[in-house]
Short mmCIF file of C-alpha atoms in Angstrom, two decimals:
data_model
loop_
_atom_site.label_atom_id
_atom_site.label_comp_id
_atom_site.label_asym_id
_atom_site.label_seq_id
_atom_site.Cartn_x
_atom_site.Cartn_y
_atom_site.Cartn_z
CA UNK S 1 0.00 0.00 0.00
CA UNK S 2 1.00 3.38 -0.41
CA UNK S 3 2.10 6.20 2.41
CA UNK S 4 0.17 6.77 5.22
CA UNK S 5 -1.46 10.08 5.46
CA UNK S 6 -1.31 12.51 8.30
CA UNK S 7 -4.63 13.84 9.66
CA UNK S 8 -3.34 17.15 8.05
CA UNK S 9 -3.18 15.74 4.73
CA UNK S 10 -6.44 14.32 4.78
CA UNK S 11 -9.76 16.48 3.24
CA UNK S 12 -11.76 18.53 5.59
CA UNK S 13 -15.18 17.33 6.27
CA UNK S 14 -17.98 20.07 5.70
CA UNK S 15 -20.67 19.22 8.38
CA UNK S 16 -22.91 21.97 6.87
CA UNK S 17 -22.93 21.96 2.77
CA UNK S 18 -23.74 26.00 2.20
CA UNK S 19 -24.02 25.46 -2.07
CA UNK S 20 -26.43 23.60 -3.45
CA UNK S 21 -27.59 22.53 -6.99
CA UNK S 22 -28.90 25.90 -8.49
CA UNK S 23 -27.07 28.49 -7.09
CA UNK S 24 -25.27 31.42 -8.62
CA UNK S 25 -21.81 31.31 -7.62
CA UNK S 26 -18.69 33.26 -8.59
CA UNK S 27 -15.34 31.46 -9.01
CA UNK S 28 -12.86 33.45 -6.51
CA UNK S 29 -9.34 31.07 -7.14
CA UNK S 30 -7.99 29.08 -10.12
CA UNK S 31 -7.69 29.43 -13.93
CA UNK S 32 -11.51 30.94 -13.88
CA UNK S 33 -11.14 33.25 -11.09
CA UNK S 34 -13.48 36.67 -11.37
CA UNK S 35 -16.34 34.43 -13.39
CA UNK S 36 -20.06 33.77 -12.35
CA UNK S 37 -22.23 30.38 -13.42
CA UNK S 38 -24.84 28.00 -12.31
CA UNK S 39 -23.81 24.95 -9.90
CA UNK S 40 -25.45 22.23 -11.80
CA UNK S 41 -23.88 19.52 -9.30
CA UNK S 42 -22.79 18.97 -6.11
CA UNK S 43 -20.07 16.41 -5.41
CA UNK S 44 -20.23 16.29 -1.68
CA UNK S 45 -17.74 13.07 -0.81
CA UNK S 46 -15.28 14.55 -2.84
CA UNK S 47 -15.74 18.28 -1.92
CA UNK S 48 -16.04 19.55 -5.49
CA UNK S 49 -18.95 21.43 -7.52
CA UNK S 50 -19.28 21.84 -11.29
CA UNK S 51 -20.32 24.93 -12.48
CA UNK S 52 -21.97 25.35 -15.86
CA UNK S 53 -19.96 26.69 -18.49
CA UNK S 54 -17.15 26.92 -16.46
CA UNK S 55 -13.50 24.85 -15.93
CA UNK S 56 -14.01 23.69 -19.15
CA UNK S 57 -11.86 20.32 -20.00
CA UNK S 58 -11.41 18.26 -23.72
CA UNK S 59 -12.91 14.80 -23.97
CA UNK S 60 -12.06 12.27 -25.96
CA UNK S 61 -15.32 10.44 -27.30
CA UNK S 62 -15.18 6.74 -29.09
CA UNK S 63 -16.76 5.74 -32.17
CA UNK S 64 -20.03 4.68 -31.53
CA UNK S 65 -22.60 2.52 -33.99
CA UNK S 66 -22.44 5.24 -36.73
CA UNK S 67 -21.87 8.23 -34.38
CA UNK S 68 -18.11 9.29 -35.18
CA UNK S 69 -15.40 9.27 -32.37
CA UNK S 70 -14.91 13.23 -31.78
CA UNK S 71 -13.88 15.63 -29.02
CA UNK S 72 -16.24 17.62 -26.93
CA UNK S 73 -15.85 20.10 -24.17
CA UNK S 74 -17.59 19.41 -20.51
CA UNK S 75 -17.08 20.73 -17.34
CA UNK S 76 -14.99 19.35 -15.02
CA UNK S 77 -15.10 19.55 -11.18
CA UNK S 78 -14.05 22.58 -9.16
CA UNK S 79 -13.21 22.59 -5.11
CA UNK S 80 -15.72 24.01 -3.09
CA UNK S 81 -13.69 26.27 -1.87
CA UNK S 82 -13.25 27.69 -5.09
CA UNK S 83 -16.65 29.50 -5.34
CA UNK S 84 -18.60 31.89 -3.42
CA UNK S 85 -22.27 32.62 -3.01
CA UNK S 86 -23.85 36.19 -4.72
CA UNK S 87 -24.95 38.40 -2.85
CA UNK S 88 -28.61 38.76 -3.93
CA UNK S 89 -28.45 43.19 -3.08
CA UNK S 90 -25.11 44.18 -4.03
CA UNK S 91 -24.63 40.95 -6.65
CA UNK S 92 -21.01 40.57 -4.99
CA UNK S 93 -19.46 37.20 -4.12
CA UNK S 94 -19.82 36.81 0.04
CA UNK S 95 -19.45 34.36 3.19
CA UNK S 96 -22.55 33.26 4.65
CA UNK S 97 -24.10 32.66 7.73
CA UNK S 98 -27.07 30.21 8.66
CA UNK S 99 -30.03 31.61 10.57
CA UNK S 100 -33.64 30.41 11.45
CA UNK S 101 -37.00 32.65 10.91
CA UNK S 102 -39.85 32.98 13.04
CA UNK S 103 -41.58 29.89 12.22
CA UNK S 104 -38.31 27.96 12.90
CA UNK S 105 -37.04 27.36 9.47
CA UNK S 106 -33.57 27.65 8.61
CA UNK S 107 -31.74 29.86 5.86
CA UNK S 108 -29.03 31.22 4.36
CA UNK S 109 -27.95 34.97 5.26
CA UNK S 110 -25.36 36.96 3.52
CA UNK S 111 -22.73 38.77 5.74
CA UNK S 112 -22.04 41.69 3.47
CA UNK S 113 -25.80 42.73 3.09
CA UNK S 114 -27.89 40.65 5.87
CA UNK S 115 -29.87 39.26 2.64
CA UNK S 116 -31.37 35.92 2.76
CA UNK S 117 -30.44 33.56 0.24
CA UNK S 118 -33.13 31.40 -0.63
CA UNK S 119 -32.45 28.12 -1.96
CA UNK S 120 -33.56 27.23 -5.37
CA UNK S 121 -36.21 25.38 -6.16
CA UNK S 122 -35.64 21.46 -7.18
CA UNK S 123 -37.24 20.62 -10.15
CA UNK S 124 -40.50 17.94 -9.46
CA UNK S 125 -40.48 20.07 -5.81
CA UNK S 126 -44.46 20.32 -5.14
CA UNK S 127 -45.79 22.71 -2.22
CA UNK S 128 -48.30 20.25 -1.53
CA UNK S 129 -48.62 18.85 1.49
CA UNK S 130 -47.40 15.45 2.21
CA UNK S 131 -50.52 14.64 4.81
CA UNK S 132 -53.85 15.40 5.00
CA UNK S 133 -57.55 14.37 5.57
CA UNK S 134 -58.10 13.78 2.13
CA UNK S 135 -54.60 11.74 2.20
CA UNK S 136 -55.80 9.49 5.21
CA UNK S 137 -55.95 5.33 4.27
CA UNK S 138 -59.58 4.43 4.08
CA UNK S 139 -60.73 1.74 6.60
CA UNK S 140 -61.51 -0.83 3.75
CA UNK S 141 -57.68 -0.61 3.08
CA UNK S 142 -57.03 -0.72 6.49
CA UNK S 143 -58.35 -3.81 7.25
CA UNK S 144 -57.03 -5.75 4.35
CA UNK S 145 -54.76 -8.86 5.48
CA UNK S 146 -51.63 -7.96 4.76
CA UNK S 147 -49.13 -10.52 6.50
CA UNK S 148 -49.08 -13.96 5.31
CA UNK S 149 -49.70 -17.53 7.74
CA UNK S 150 -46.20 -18.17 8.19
CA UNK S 151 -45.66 -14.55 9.35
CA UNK S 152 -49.03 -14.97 11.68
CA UNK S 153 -47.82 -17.93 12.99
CA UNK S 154 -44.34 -16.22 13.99
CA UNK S 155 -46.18 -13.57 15.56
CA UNK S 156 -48.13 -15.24 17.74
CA UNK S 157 -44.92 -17.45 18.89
CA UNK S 158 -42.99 -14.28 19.74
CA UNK S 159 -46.10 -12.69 21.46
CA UNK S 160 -45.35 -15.13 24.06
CA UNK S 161 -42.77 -13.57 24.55
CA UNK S 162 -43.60 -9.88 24.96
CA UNK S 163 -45.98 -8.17 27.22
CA UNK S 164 -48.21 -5.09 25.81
CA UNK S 165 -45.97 -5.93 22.37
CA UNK S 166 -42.26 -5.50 24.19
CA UNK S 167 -40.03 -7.94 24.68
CA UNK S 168 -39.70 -8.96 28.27
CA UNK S 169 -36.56 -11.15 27.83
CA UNK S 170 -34.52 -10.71 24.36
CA UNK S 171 -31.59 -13.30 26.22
CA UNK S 172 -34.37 -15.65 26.77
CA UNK S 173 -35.24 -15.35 22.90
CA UNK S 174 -31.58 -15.99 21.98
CA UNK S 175 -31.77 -19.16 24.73
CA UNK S 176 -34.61 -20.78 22.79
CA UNK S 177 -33.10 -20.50 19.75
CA UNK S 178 -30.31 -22.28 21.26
CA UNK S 179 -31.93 -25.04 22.62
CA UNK S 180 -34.19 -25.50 19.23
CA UNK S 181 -30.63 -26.16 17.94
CA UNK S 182 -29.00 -28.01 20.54
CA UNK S 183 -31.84 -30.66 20.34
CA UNK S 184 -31.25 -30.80 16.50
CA UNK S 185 -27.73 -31.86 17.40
CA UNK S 186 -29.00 -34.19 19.85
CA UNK S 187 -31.47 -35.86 17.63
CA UNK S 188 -29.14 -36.02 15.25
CA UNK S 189 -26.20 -37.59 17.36
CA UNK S 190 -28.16 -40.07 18.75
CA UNK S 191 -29.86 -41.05 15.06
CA UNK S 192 -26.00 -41.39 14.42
CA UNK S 193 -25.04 -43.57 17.15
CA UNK S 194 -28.05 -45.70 16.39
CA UNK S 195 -26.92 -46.47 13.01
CA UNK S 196 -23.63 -46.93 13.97
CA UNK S 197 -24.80 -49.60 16.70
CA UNK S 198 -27.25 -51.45 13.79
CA UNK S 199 -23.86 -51.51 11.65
CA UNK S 200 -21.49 -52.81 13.65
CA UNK S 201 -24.05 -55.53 15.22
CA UNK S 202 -24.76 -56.18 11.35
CA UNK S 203 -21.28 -56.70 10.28
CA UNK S 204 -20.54 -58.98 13.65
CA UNK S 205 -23.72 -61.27 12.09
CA UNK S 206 -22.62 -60.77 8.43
CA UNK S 207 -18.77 -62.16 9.85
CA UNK S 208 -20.56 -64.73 11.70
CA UNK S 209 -22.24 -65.84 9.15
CA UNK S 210 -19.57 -66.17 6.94
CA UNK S 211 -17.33 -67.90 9.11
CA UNK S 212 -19.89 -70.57 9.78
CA UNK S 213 -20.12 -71.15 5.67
CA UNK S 214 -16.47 -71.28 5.65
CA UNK S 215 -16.61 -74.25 8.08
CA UNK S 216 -19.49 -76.13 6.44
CA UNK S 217 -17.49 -75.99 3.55
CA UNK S 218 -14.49 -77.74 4.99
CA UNK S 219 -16.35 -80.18 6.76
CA UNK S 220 -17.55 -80.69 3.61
CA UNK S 221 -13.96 -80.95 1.30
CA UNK S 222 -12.67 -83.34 3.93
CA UNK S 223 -15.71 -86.14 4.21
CA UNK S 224 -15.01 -85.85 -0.03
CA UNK S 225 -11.93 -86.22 0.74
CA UNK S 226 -12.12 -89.72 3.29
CA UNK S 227 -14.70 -91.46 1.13
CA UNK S 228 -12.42 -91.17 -2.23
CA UNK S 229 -9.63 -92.50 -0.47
CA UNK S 230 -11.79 -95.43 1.62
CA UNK S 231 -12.77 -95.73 -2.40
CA UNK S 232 -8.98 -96.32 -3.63
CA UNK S 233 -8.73 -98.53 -0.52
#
């Protein structure tokens, strides 16, 4: 890996983002220094903003189905530090401050003029209100079944559990869950030894077995073997 950075060297976090998408800025450092434009993005985990029309870098596009390869010019990012808010009065680039109105809402404020600096509007924003009486579920909806048996059945396992719908004992949960799978392992250990016992007693008969054909046979080869020679005799 490569060096290990100081905590100098490392970016500075903005807790409170100041620019957003929309806003006229004015570039006050770099190559485009004294110029105004339109933030059209915000990079915030890498501290940049691109402003339209400005920082302007060559591309290189590829050939593409029977579009030609050509060069084009786009923006390229630009640190946030770069760029500084209009004043809305005097039109000037300034440092901000945040503030809250009456009715508790919190805005921008320019320090050279006491302005506020509205935020732009998103596009798709609506003023409408999220909630509402006329947004309220209707009771037929309501009382539509919405969880499925298995998830009823769960339910009514873990209300056993709870009292007034809290859980009175989440180590005892944990403990049953435990014990569901320690007798699994026991069930299965002694289904184990139980086939092992059936084996073994199964291969003592099956050698048994074999050793008692292996001695009828020899009985066998030597009475063939007394009446030949009685026979030659």
């Amino acid at each position: 890996g490569g060096r290990v950075k100081k905590p100098s060297e490392l970016p500075k976090v903005f807790n409170v983002w100041k620019i957003v998408a929309g806003d006229k800025v004015a570039v006050i450092s770099g190559k485009e220094k004294g110029k105004e434009g339109k933030v059209v993005r915000v990079i915030r985990h890498q501290h940049r903003v691109i402003v339209e029309g400005l920082n302007l870098v060559k591309k290189h596009v590829k050939k593409s189905g029977s579009e030609p390869g050509r060069i084009v010019s786009t923006e390229a990012p630009m640190h946030y530090s770069n760029v500084m808010l209009l004043d809305p009065v005097t039109g000037a680039p300034t440092k901000i401050k945040m503030g809250f109105l009456e009715d508790g809402s919190k805005v921008r404020i320019s320090k050279k003029s006491g302005a506020i600096i509205p935020k732009p509007e998103r596009p798709g924003a609506s003023d409408d209100a999220p909630y509402g009486p006329d947004k309220d579920t209707t009771g037929d909806v309501v009382q539509q079944a919405t969880v499925s048996a298995e998830d009823a059945e769960l339910h009514e396992k873990l209300k056993a559990l709870t009292i007034n719908g809290i859980i009175t004992s989440p180590v005892r949960l944990k403990q049953m869950v435990r014990e569901a799978d320690r007798a699994q392992y026991v069930a299965i250990k002694a289904k184990w030894a139980a086939d092992l016992r059936k084996f073994g007693r199964d291969q003592k008969l099956k050698g048994l077995q074999e050793a008692v054909d292996a001695l009828k046979k020899r009985k066998a080869e030597v009475a063939k073997a007394n009446e030949r020679s009685q026979g030659a005799s």
